[in-house]
CSV table of C-alpha atoms and ligand atoms in Angstrom, one decimal:
chain,number,residue,atom,x,y,z
A,30,MET,CA,14.7,7.3,10.7
A,31,SER,CA,13.9,4.3,8.6
A,32,GLU,CA,11.5,1.8,10.1
A,33,ILE,CA,12.6,-1.9,10.1
A,34,VAL,CA,10.1,-3.8,8.0
A,35,LEU,CA,11.7,-7.2,8.4
A,36,ARG,CA,13.9,-8.3,11.2
A,37,LEU,CA,15.2,-11.9,11.5
A,38,SER,CA,17.1,-12.8,14.6
A,39,GLY,CA,19.0,-16.1,15.3
A,40,ILE,CA,16.9,-18.1,12.8
A,41,THR,CA,17.8,-21.7,12.5
A,42,LYS,CA,16.2,-24.4,10.4
A,43,ALA,CA,17.1,-28.1,9.8
A,44,TYR,CA,15.3,-30.7,7.7
A,45,ASN,CA,15.1,-34.3,8.9
A,46,ARG,CA,16.1,-33.3,12.4
A,47,ALA,CA,18.0,-35.9,14.4
A,48,ALA,CA,18.0,-38.3,11.5
A,49,PRO,CA,21.2,-39.5,9.8
A,50,ASN,CA,20.3,-37.3,6.7
A,51,GLU,CA,19.8,-34.1,8.8
A,52,VAL,CA,20.5,-31.0,6.8
A,53,ASN,CA,21.2,-27.8,8.8
A,54,VAL,CA,20.1,-25.3,6.2
A,55,LEU,CA,20.0,-22.1,8.3
A,56,ARG,CA,22.5,-21.8,11.2
A,57,GLY,CA,21.7,-18.5,12.8
A,58,ILE,CA,20.4,-15.8,10.4
A,59,ASP,CA,20.3,-12.2,11.5
A,60,LEU,CA,18.9,-9.7,9.0
A,61,GLU,CA,17.3,-6.2,9.1
A,62,VAL,CA,15.6,-4.7,6.1
A,63,GLY,CA,14.5,-1.0,6.3
A,64,THR,CA,11.6,0.8,4.6
A,65,GLY,CA,12.3,1.1,0.9
A,66,GLU,CA,15.4,-1.0,1.0
A,67,VAL,CA,15.9,-3.6,-1.7
A,68,VAL,CA,18.2,-6.5,-0.8
A,69,ALA,CA,19.7,-9.1,-3.1
A,70,LEU,CA,20.0,-12.6,-1.6
A,71,VAL,CA,22.7,-14.3,-3.5
A,72,ALA,CA,23.6,-18.0,-3.3
A,73,PRO,CA,23.8,-21.1,-5.4
A,74,SER,CA,21.0,-23.5,-5.8
A,75,GLY,CA,20.5,-25.6,-2.6
A,76,ALA,CA,22.0,-23.0,-0.3
A,77,GLY,CA,18.7,-22.3,1.5
A,78,LYS,CA,17.3,-19.2,-0.2
A,79,SER,CA,13.8,-20.6,-0.5
A,80,THR,CA,13.8,-21.8,3.0
A,81,LEU,CA,14.9,-18.4,4.3
A,82,LEU,CA,12.3,-16.5,2.2
A,83,HIS,CA,9.5,-18.9,3.2
A,84,ILE,CA,10.4,-18.3,6.9
A,85,ALA,CA,10.5,-14.6,6.4
A,86,GLY,CA,7.2,-14.7,4.6
A,87,LEU,CA,5.5,-16.7,7.3
A,88,LEU,CA,5.0,-19.7,5.0
A,89,ASP,CA,7.2,-21.8,7.2
A,90,THR,CA,8.4,-21.6,10.8
A,91,PRO,CA,12.0,-21.7,12.0
A,92,ASP,CA,13.3,-24.2,14.6
A,93,ALA,CA,14.6,-21.3,16.6
A,94,GLY,CA,14.8,-17.5,16.3
A,95,LYS,CA,12.5,-14.6,15.8
A,96,VAL,CA,10.7,-13.2,12.8
A,97,GLU,CA,9.4,-9.6,13.1
A,98,ILE,CA,7.3,-8.0,10.3
A,99,THR,CA,6.6,-4.3,10.6
A,100,GLY,CA,7.6,-4.6,14.3
A,101,GLN,CA,5.2,-7.5,15.0
A,102,ASP,CA,6.9,-10.4,16.6
A,103,MET,CA,5.5,-13.5,14.9
A,104,THR,CA,6.9,-16.0,17.4
A,105,GLY,CA,4.2,-18.4,18.7
A,106,ARG,CA,1.4,-16.7,16.7
A,107,GLY,CA,-1.3,-19.0,15.5
A,108,ASP,CA,-2.2,-19.8,11.8
A,109,ARG,CA,-4.9,-17.2,11.7
A,110,GLN,CA,-2.8,-14.3,12.8
A,111,ARG,CA,0.1,-15.4,10.6
A,112,THR,CA,-2.2,-15.6,7.6
A,113,LYS,CA,-3.6,-12.1,8.4
A,114,VAL,CA,-0.2,-10.5,8.6
A,115,ARG,CA,1.0,-12.4,5.5
A,116,ARG,CA,-2.1,-11.3,3.5
A,117,SER,CA,-1.8,-7.6,4.5
A,118,ASP,CA,1.9,-7.0,4.8
A,119,VAL,CA,3.8,-9.5,2.6
A,120,GLY,CA,3.8,-10.1,-1.1
A,121,PHE,CA,5.5,-13.2,-2.5
A,122,ILE,CA,6.8,-13.9,-6.0
A,123,TYR,CA,8.0,-17.3,-7.2
A,124,GLN,CA,10.2,-18.4,-10.1
A,125,PHE,CA,7.0,-19.8,-11.7
A,126,HIS,CA,4.1,-17.5,-11.9
A,127,HIS,CA,1.5,-19.8,-10.2
A,128,LEU,CA,-1.4,-17.8,-11.7
A,129,LEU,CA,-4.8,-19.5,-11.7
A,130,PRO,CA,-5.2,-20.8,-15.3
A,131,GLU,CA,-9.0,-20.4,-15.5
A,132,PHE,CA,-9.0,-16.7,-14.6
A,133,SER,CA,-7.9,-13.7,-16.6
A,134,ALA,CA,-4.8,-11.6,-15.8
A,135,LEU,CA,-7.1,-9.0,-14.2
A,136,GLU,CA,-9.0,-11.5,-12.2
A,137,ASN,CA,-5.8,-13.1,-10.8
A,138,ILE,CA,-5.0,-9.6,-9.4
A,139,VAL,CA,-8.5,-8.9,-8.2
A,140,LEU,CA,-9.0,-12.2,-6.2
A,141,PRO,CA,-6.5,-11.6,-3.4
A,142,GLN,CA,-8.0,-8.2,-2.9
A,143,LEU,CA,-11.5,-9.6,-2.6
A,144,ALA,CA,-10.1,-12.1,0.0
A,145,ASN,CA,-8.8,-9.0,1.9
A,146,GLY,CA,-12.2,-7.3,2.0
A,147,VAL,CA,-11.8,-4.8,-0.9
A,148,SER,CA,-14.8,-4.1,-3.1
A,149,LYS,CA,-14.9,-5.6,-6.6
A,150,ALA,CA,-14.9,-2.1,-8.3
A,151,ALA,CA,-11.9,-0.9,-6.3
A,152,ALA,CA,-10.1,-4.2,-6.8
A,153,GLU,CA,-10.6,-4.0,-10.5
A,154,ALA,CA,-9.4,-0.4,-10.7
A,155,ARG,CA,-6.3,-1.2,-8.8
A,156,ALA,CA,-5.6,-4.3,-10.9
A,157,GLN,CA,-5.9,-2.3,-14.1
A,158,GLU,CA,-3.6,0.4,-12.7
A,159,LEU,CA,-1.0,-2.2,-11.7
A,160,LEU,CA,-1.1,-3.9,-15.2
A,161,ASP,CA,-0.7,-0.4,-16.7
A,162,ARG,CA,2.4,0.2,-14.5
A,163,VAL,CA,4.1,-3.0,-15.8
A,164,GLY,CA,3.2,-2.1,-19.4
A,165,ILE,CA,0.6,-4.8,-20.1
A,166,ALA,CA,-2.7,-3.0,-19.6
A,167,GLU,CA,-4.1,-4.3,-22.9
A,168,ARG,CA,-3.6,-7.9,-21.7
A,169,ALA,CA,-6.0,-7.6,-18.8
A,170,ASP,CA,-8.6,-10.1,-20.3
A,171,HIS,CA,-6.1,-12.7,-21.3
A,172,ARG,CA,-5.8,-16.0,-19.4
A,173,PRO,CA,-2.3,-17.0,-18.4
A,174,ALA,CA,-1.9,-19.5,-21.2
A,175,ALA,CA,-2.4,-16.7,-23.7
A,176,LEU,CA,0.5,-14.7,-22.3
A,177,SER,CA,4.2,-14.9,-22.8
A,178,GLY,CA,6.5,-16.0,-20.0
A,179,GLY,CA,7.5,-12.4,-19.3
A,180,GLU,CA,3.9,-11.2,-19.3
A,181,GLN,CA,2.9,-14.0,-16.9
A,182,GLN,CA,5.6,-12.9,-14.5
A,183,ARG,CA,4.5,-9.3,-14.8
A,184,VAL,CA,1.0,-10.3,-13.8
A,185,ALA,CA,2.4,-12.3,-10.9
A,186,PHE,CA,4.2,-9.1,-9.7
A,187,CYS,CA,0.9,-7.2,-9.8
A,188,ARG,CA,-0.8,-9.9,-7.9
A,189,ALA,CA,2.0,-9.8,-5.2
A,190,LEU,CA,1.5,-6.0,-4.9
A,191,ALA,CA,-2.3,-6.1,-5.1
A,192,ASN,CA,-2.9,-5.6,-1.3
A,193,GLY,CA,-0.3,-3.0,-0.9
A,194,PRO,CA,2.2,-5.1,1.1
A,195,LYS,CA,5.1,-3.5,3.1
A,196,LEU,CA,7.5,-6.3,2.2
A,197,LEU,CA,8.1,-8.1,-1.0
A,198,LEU,CA,9.8,-11.5,-1.1
A,199,ALA,CA,10.9,-12.8,-4.5
A,200,ASP,CA,12.4,-16.2,-5.1
A,201,GLU,CA,14.4,-16.1,-8.4
A,202,PRO,CA,11.6,-14.0,-10.0
A,203,THR,CA,13.2,-14.0,-13.5
A,204,GLY,CA,15.0,-17.3,-13.2
A,205,ASN,CA,12.7,-19.0,-15.6
A,206,LEU,CA,13.0,-16.5,-18.4
A,207,ASP,CA,15.6,-16.2,-21.2
A,208,PRO,CA,18.3,-13.6,-20.5
A,209,GLY,CA,16.9,-10.8,-22.7
A,210,THR,CA,13.4,-11.1,-21.3
A,211,SER,CA,14.7,-11.5,-17.8
A,212,ASP,CA,16.4,-8.1,-18.0
A,213,GLN,CA,13.3,-6.3,-19.1
A,214,VAL,CA,11.0,-8.1,-16.7
A,215,PHE,CA,13.5,-7.4,-13.8
A,216,ALA,CA,13.5,-3.7,-14.8
A,217,ALA,CA,9.7,-3.7,-14.6
A,218,LEU,CA,9.8,-5.3,-11.2
A,219,MET,CA,12.4,-2.7,-9.9
A,220,ASP,CA,10.2,0.2,-11.3
A,221,LEU,CA,7.2,-1.2,-9.4
A,222,VAL,CA,9.2,-1.7,-6.2
A,223,ARG,CA,10.8,1.8,-6.3
A,224,GLY,CA,7.6,3.4,-7.3
A,225,THR,CA,5.8,2.1,-4.2
A,226,GLY,CA,8.6,2.5,-1.7
A,227,LEU,CA,8.4,-1.2,-0.9
A,228,SER,CA,11.0,-3.1,1.0
A,229,ALA,CA,12.2,-6.3,-0.8
A,230,VAL,CA,14.4,-9.3,-0.5
A,231,ILE,CA,15.0,-10.7,-3.9
A,232,ALA,CA,16.8,-14.1,-4.3
A,233,THR,CA,18.9,-14.5,-7.4
A,234,HIS,CA,22.1,-16.1,-8.6
A,235,ASN,CA,22.4,-13.5,-11.3
A,236,LEU,CA,25.1,-11.1,-10.1
A,237,ASP,CA,24.2,-8.4,-12.7
A,238,LEU,CA,20.7,-8.2,-11.3
A,239,ALA,CA,22.0,-8.3,-7.7
A,240,ALA,CA,24.2,-5.3,-8.5
A,241,ARG,CA,21.1,-3.2,-9.3
A,242,MET,CA,19.8,-3.6,-5.7
A,243,ASP,CA,20.7,-1.5,-2.7
A,244,ARG,CA,22.9,-4.2,-1.1
A,245,GLN,CA,23.8,-7.8,-1.5
A,246,ILE,CA,23.9,-10.5,1.1
A,247,ARG,CA,25.2,-14.0,0.5
A,248,LEU,CA,24.0,-17.2,2.1
A,249,ASP,CA,27.1,-19.3,2.8
A,250,ALA,CA,27.1,-22.5,4.9
A,251,GLY,CA,23.8,-21.5,6.5
A,252,GLN,CA,24.9,-18.0,7.5
A,253,LEU,CA,24.6,-14.5,5.9
A,254,VAL,CA,27.7,-12.7,4.8
A,255,ALA,CA,27.5,-9.1,3.5
A,256,ASP,CA,29.2,-8.6,0.1
B,29,ADP,P1,17.7,-22.8,-2.6
B,29,ADP,O1,16.4,-22.1,-2.6
B,29,ADP,O2,18.9,-22.0,-2.3
B,29,ADP,O3,17.9,-23.6,-3.8
B,29,ADP,P2,16.4,-24.5,-0.6
B,29,ADP,O4,16.0,-23.6,0.6
B,29,ADP,O5,15.3,-24.9,-1.5
B,29,ADP,O6,17.6,-23.9,-1.3
B,29,ADP,O7,17.0,-25.9,0.0
B,29,ADP,C1,18.1,-25.9,0.9
B,29,ADP,C2,18.5,-27.3,1.3
B,29,ADP,O8,17.5,-27.9,2.1
B,29,ADP,C3,18.7,-28.2,0.1
B,29,ADP,O9,19.8,-29.1,0.4
B,29,ADP,C4,17.4,-29.0,0.0
B,29,ADP,O10,17.6,-30.2,-0.6
B,29,ADP,C5,17.0,-29.1,1.4
B,29,ADP,N1,15.5,-29.1,1.6
B,29,ADP,C6,14.6,-28.1,1.2
B,29,ADP,N2,13.4,-28.4,1.6
B,29,ADP,C7,13.4,-29.7,2.2
B,29,ADP,C8,12.4,-30.5,2.7
B,29,ADP,N3,11.2,-30.2,2.8
B,29,ADP,N4,12.9,-31.7,3.3
B,29,ADP,C9,14.2,-32.0,3.3
B,29,ADP,N5,15.2,-31.2,2.8
B,29,ADP,C10,14.8,-30.1,2.2
């Protein structure tokens, strides 16, 4: 039986609560993602995809509802515990790579592992192996500015997977790339995800990319609708 890696129950979130400009972004979100399942989160800009991913990834808290990651109920947990679970179990990918500019591709993948207590030698070996898997092993010593947009995103994928998370959350991971590059970089991401048996929720408004995932859910007026 497949384990539930992410379970959201009754999640609500409003911005500017009780003010005239209150926005009820999430109005009762229920979602279960099983081991190895890759879910496309499809919605237009402004629908609340980032808000939902940030709550699922413990970067933000809901107004109400429950977030469970690998069976751990995160309700009422303090910052330290949330950071610990986020660091060990969750990988996050943004539309922009957010790599550290003064470090090489390899170092950007090594640093989160050192923060997680991994030895330098083991972290470097894993970083090199991940770069190899996304096809840019020979770019290990380059700084982000010396990489193409697609290469920068591949490094960001490796960084997100560096600590062997159970859950990957990606917010328009190829949204900043031209269509041809986007296709190849997305394929590299899917290979990486499938190769590690990771569970993932990947936000996109590209329906072709969404169709390559296991199932699609749509965010409509603050609620999830299965497609
Ligand atoms: P998406 O990722 O689908 O583009 P977001 O989750 O970024 O959507 O935003 C959903 C809605 O919430 C938008 O109307 C946005 O303007 C609003 N919003 C997001 N963050 C904030 C914030 N910090 N304060 C006020 N409104 C916000």
